[in-house]
Tab-separated table of C-alpha atoms and ligand atoms in Angstrom:
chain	number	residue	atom	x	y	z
A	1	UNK	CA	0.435	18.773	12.279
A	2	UNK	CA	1.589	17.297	9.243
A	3	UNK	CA	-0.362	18.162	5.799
A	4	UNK	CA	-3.059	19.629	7.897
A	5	UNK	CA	-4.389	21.944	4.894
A	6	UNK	CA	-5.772	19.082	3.271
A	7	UNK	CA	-9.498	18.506	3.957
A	8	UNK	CA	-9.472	14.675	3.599
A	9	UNK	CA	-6.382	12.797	3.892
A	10	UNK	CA	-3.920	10.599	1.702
A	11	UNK	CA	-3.497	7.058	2.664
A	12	UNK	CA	-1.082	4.905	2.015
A	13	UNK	CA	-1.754	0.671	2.321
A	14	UNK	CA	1.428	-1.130	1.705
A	15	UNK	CA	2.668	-4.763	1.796
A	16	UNK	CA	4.412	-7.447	0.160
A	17	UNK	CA	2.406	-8.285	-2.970
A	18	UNK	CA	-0.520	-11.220	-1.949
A	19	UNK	CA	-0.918	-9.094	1.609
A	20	UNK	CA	-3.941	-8.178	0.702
A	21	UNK	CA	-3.666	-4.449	-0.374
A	22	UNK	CA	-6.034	-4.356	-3.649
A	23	UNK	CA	-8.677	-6.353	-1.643
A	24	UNK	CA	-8.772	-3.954	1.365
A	25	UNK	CA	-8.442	-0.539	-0.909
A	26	UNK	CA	-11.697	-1.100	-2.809
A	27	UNK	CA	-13.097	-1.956	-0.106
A	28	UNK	CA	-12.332	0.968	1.821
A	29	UNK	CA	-12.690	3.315	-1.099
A	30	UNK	CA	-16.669	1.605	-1.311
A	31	UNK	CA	-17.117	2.479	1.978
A	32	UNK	CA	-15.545	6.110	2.263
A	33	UNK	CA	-15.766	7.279	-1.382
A	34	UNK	CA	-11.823	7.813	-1.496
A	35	UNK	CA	-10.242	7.546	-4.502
A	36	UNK	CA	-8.156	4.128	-4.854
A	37	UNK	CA	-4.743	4.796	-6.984
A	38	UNK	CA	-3.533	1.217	-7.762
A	39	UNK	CA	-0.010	2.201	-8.706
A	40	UNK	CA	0.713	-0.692	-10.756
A	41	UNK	CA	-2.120	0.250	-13.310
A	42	UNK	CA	-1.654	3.514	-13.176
A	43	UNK	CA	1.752	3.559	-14.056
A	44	UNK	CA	0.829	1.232	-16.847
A	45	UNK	CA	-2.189	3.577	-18.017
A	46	UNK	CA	0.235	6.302	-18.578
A	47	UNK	CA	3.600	5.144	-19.596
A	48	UNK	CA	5.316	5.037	-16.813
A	49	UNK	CA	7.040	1.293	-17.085
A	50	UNK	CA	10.606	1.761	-18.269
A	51	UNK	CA	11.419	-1.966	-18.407
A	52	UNK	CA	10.891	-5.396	-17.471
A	53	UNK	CA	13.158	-7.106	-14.947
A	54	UNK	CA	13.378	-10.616	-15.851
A	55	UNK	CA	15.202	-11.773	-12.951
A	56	UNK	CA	12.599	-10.467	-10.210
A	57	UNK	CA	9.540	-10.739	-13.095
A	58	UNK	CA	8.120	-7.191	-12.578
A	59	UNK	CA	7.631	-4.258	-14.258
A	60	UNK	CA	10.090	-1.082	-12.841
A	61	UNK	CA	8.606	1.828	-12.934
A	62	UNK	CA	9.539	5.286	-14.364
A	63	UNK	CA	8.879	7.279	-10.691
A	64	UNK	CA	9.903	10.697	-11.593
A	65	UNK	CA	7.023	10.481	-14.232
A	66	UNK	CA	4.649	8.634	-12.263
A	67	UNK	CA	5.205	11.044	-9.707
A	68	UNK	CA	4.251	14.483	-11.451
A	69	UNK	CA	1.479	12.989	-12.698
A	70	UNK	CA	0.336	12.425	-9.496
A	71	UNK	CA	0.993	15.288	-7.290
A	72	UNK	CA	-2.100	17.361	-7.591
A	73	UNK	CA	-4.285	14.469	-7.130
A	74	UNK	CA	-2.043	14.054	-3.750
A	75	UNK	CA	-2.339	17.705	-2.582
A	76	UNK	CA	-5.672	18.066	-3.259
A	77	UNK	CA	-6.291	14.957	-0.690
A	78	UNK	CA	-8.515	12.258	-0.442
A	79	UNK	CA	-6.220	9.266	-2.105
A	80	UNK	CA	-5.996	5.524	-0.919
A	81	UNK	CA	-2.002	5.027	-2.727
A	82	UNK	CA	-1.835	0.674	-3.075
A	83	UNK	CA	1.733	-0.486	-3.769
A	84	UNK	CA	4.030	-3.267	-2.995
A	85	UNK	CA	6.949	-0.442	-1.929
A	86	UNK	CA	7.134	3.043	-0.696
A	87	UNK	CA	10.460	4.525	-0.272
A	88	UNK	CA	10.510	6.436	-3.121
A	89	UNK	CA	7.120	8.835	-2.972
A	90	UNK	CA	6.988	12.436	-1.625
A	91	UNK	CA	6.717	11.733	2.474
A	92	UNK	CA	4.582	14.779	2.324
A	93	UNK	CA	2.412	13.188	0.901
A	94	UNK	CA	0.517	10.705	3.755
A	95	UNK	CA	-0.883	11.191	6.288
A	96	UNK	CA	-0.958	7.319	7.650
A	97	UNK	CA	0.346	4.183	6.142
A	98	UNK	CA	-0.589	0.917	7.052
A	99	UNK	CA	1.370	-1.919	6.175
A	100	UNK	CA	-0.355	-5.362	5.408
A	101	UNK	CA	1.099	-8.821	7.095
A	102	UNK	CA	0.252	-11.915	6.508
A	103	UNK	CA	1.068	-15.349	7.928
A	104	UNK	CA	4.152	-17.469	5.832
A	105	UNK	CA	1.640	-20.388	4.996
A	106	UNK	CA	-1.436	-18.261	3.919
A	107	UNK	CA	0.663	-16.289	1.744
A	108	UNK	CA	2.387	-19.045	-0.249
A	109	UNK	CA	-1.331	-20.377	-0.844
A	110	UNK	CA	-2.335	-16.923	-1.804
A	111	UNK	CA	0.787	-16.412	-4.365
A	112	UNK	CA	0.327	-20.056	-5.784
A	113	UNK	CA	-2.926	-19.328	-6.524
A	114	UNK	CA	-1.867	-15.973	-8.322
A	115	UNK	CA	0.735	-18.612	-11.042
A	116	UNK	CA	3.765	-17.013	-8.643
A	117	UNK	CA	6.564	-20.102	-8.966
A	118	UNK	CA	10.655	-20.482	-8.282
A	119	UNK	CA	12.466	-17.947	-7.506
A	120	UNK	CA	9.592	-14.974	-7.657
A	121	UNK	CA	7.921	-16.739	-5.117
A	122	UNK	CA	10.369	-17.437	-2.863
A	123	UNK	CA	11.573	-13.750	-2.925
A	124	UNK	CA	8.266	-12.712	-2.347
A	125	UNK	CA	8.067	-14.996	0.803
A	126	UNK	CA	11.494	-14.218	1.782
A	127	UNK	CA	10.147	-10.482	1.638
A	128	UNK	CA	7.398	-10.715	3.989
A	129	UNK	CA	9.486	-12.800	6.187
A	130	UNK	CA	12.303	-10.380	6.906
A	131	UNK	CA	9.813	-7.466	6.824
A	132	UNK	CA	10.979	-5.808	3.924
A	133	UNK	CA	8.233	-3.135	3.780
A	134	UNK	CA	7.478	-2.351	6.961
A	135	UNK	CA	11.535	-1.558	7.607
A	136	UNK	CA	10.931	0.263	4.745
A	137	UNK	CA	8.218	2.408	5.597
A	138	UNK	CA	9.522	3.219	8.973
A	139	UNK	CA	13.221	4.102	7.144
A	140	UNK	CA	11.115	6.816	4.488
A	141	UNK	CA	8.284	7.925	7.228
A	142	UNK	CA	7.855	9.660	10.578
A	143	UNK	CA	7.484	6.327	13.197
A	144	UNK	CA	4.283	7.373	14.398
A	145	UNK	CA	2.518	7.331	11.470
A	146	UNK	CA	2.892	3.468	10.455
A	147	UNK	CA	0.756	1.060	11.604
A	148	UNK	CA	1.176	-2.967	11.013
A	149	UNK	CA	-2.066	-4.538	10.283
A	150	UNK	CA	-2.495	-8.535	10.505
A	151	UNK	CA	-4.281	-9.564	7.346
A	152	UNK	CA	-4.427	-13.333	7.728
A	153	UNK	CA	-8.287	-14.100	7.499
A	154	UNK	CA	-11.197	-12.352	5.741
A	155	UNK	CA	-11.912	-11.539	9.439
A	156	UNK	CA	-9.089	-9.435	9.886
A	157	UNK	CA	-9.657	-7.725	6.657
A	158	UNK	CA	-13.280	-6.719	8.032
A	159	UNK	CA	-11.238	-5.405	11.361
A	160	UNK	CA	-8.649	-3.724	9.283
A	161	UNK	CA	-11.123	-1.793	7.553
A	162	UNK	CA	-13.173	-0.643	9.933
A	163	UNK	CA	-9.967	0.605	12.102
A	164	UNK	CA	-8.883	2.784	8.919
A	165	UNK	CA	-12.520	4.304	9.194
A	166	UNK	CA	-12.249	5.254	12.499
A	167	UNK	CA	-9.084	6.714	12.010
A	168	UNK	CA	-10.141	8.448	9.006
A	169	UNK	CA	-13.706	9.818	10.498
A	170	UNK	CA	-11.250	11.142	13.631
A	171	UNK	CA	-8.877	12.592	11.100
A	172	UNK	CA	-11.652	14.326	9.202
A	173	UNK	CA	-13.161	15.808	13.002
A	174	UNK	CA	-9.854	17.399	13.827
A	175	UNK	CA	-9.626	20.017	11.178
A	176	UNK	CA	-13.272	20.952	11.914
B	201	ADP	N1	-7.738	-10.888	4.642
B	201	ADP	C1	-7.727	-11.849	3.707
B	201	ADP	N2	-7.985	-13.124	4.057
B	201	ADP	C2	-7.948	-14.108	3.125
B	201	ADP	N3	-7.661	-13.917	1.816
B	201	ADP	C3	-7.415	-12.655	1.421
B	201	ADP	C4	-7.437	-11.572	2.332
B	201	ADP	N4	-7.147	-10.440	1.653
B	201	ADP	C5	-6.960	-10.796	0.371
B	201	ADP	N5	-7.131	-12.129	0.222
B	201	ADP	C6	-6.959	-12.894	-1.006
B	201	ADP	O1	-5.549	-12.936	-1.255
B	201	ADP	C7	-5.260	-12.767	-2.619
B	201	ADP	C8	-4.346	-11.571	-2.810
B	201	ADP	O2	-5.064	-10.395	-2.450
B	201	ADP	P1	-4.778	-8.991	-3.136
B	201	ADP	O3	-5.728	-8.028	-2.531
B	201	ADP	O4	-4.743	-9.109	-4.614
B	201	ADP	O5	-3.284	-8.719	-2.596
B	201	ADP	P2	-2.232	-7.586	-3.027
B	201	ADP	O6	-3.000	-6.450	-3.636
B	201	ADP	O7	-1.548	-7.220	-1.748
B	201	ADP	O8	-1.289	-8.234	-3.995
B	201	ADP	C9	-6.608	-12.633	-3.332
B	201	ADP	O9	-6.965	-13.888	-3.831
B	201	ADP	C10	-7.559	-12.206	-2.221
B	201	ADP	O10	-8.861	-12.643	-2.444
């Protein structure tokens, strides 16, 4: 099985940004003590931003860097990863990844709310709409190990988490 060595596993929650990720990862790293590696900061906290793109307003990252810095955390297990993208870290790396949806109409509120406006938001719409991420994670990861979670309500969120604990108390089981 795949990364069996490690004692607790590496997670990976995806999504188009305003899915929901940051919300669900602390609260799943409250509950189960993982650690919760908010790629954004992280890459800010240690220098990995090589530029700004003004067209799509975001910071690009420096992932070669970002990456060493991370790996022993990674191998060493026990990691909830948060970012709006996934192609480019180590597949070895997860175990599962779950990608975040969310509805068109609660998603524009929840990037309005966030200052998003013109053409960031729309591509950030547009993005959940064609299912950017999730045909992204199941281009850079083994099928069965992507899951699509509905993250509409607060609800759902409260579902979502509890299915990740599940998985992650079975996970833990099977390498006893
Ligand atoms: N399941 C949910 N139902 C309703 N609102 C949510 C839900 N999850 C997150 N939110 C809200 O949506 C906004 C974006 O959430 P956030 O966790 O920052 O998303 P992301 O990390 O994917 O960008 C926040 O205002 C948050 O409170």
């Amino acid at each position: 099985m795949q990364n069996s060595r490690r004692n607790v596993p590496n997670i990976l929650i995806t999504g188009t940004p305003g899915v929901g990720k940051s919300t669900l990862c602390k609260k799943l790293s409250e509950l189960t003590g993982l650690r919760w590696l908010e790629i954004s900061t992280i890459a800010k906290e240690n220098g990995c931003i090589t530029e700004y793109d003004p067209v799509y307003q975001c910071s690009v990252l420096d992932e070669d860097k970002l990456m060493d810095g991370m790996e022993e955390a990674m191998c060493n297990g026990g990691n909830i990863v948060d970012y709006h993208g996934c192609d480019f870290f180590p597949k070895r790396w997860f175990d599962i990844i779950f990608v975040l949806r969310t509805n068109n109409t609660a998603l524009y509120d929840r990037l309005t709310q966030r200052g998003y406006v013109g053409k960031k938001l729309e591509d950030n719409i547009d993005c959940e709409i064609f299912q950017v991420i999730l045909e992204e994670a199941k281009e850079s990861y083994d099928h069965d190990i992507v899951h699509e979670l509905k993250n509409d309500t607060y609800d759902e969120l409260n579902e979502n988490v509890q299915k990740i604990c599940v998985w992650l108390e079975q996970w833990v089981s099977q390498g006893m």
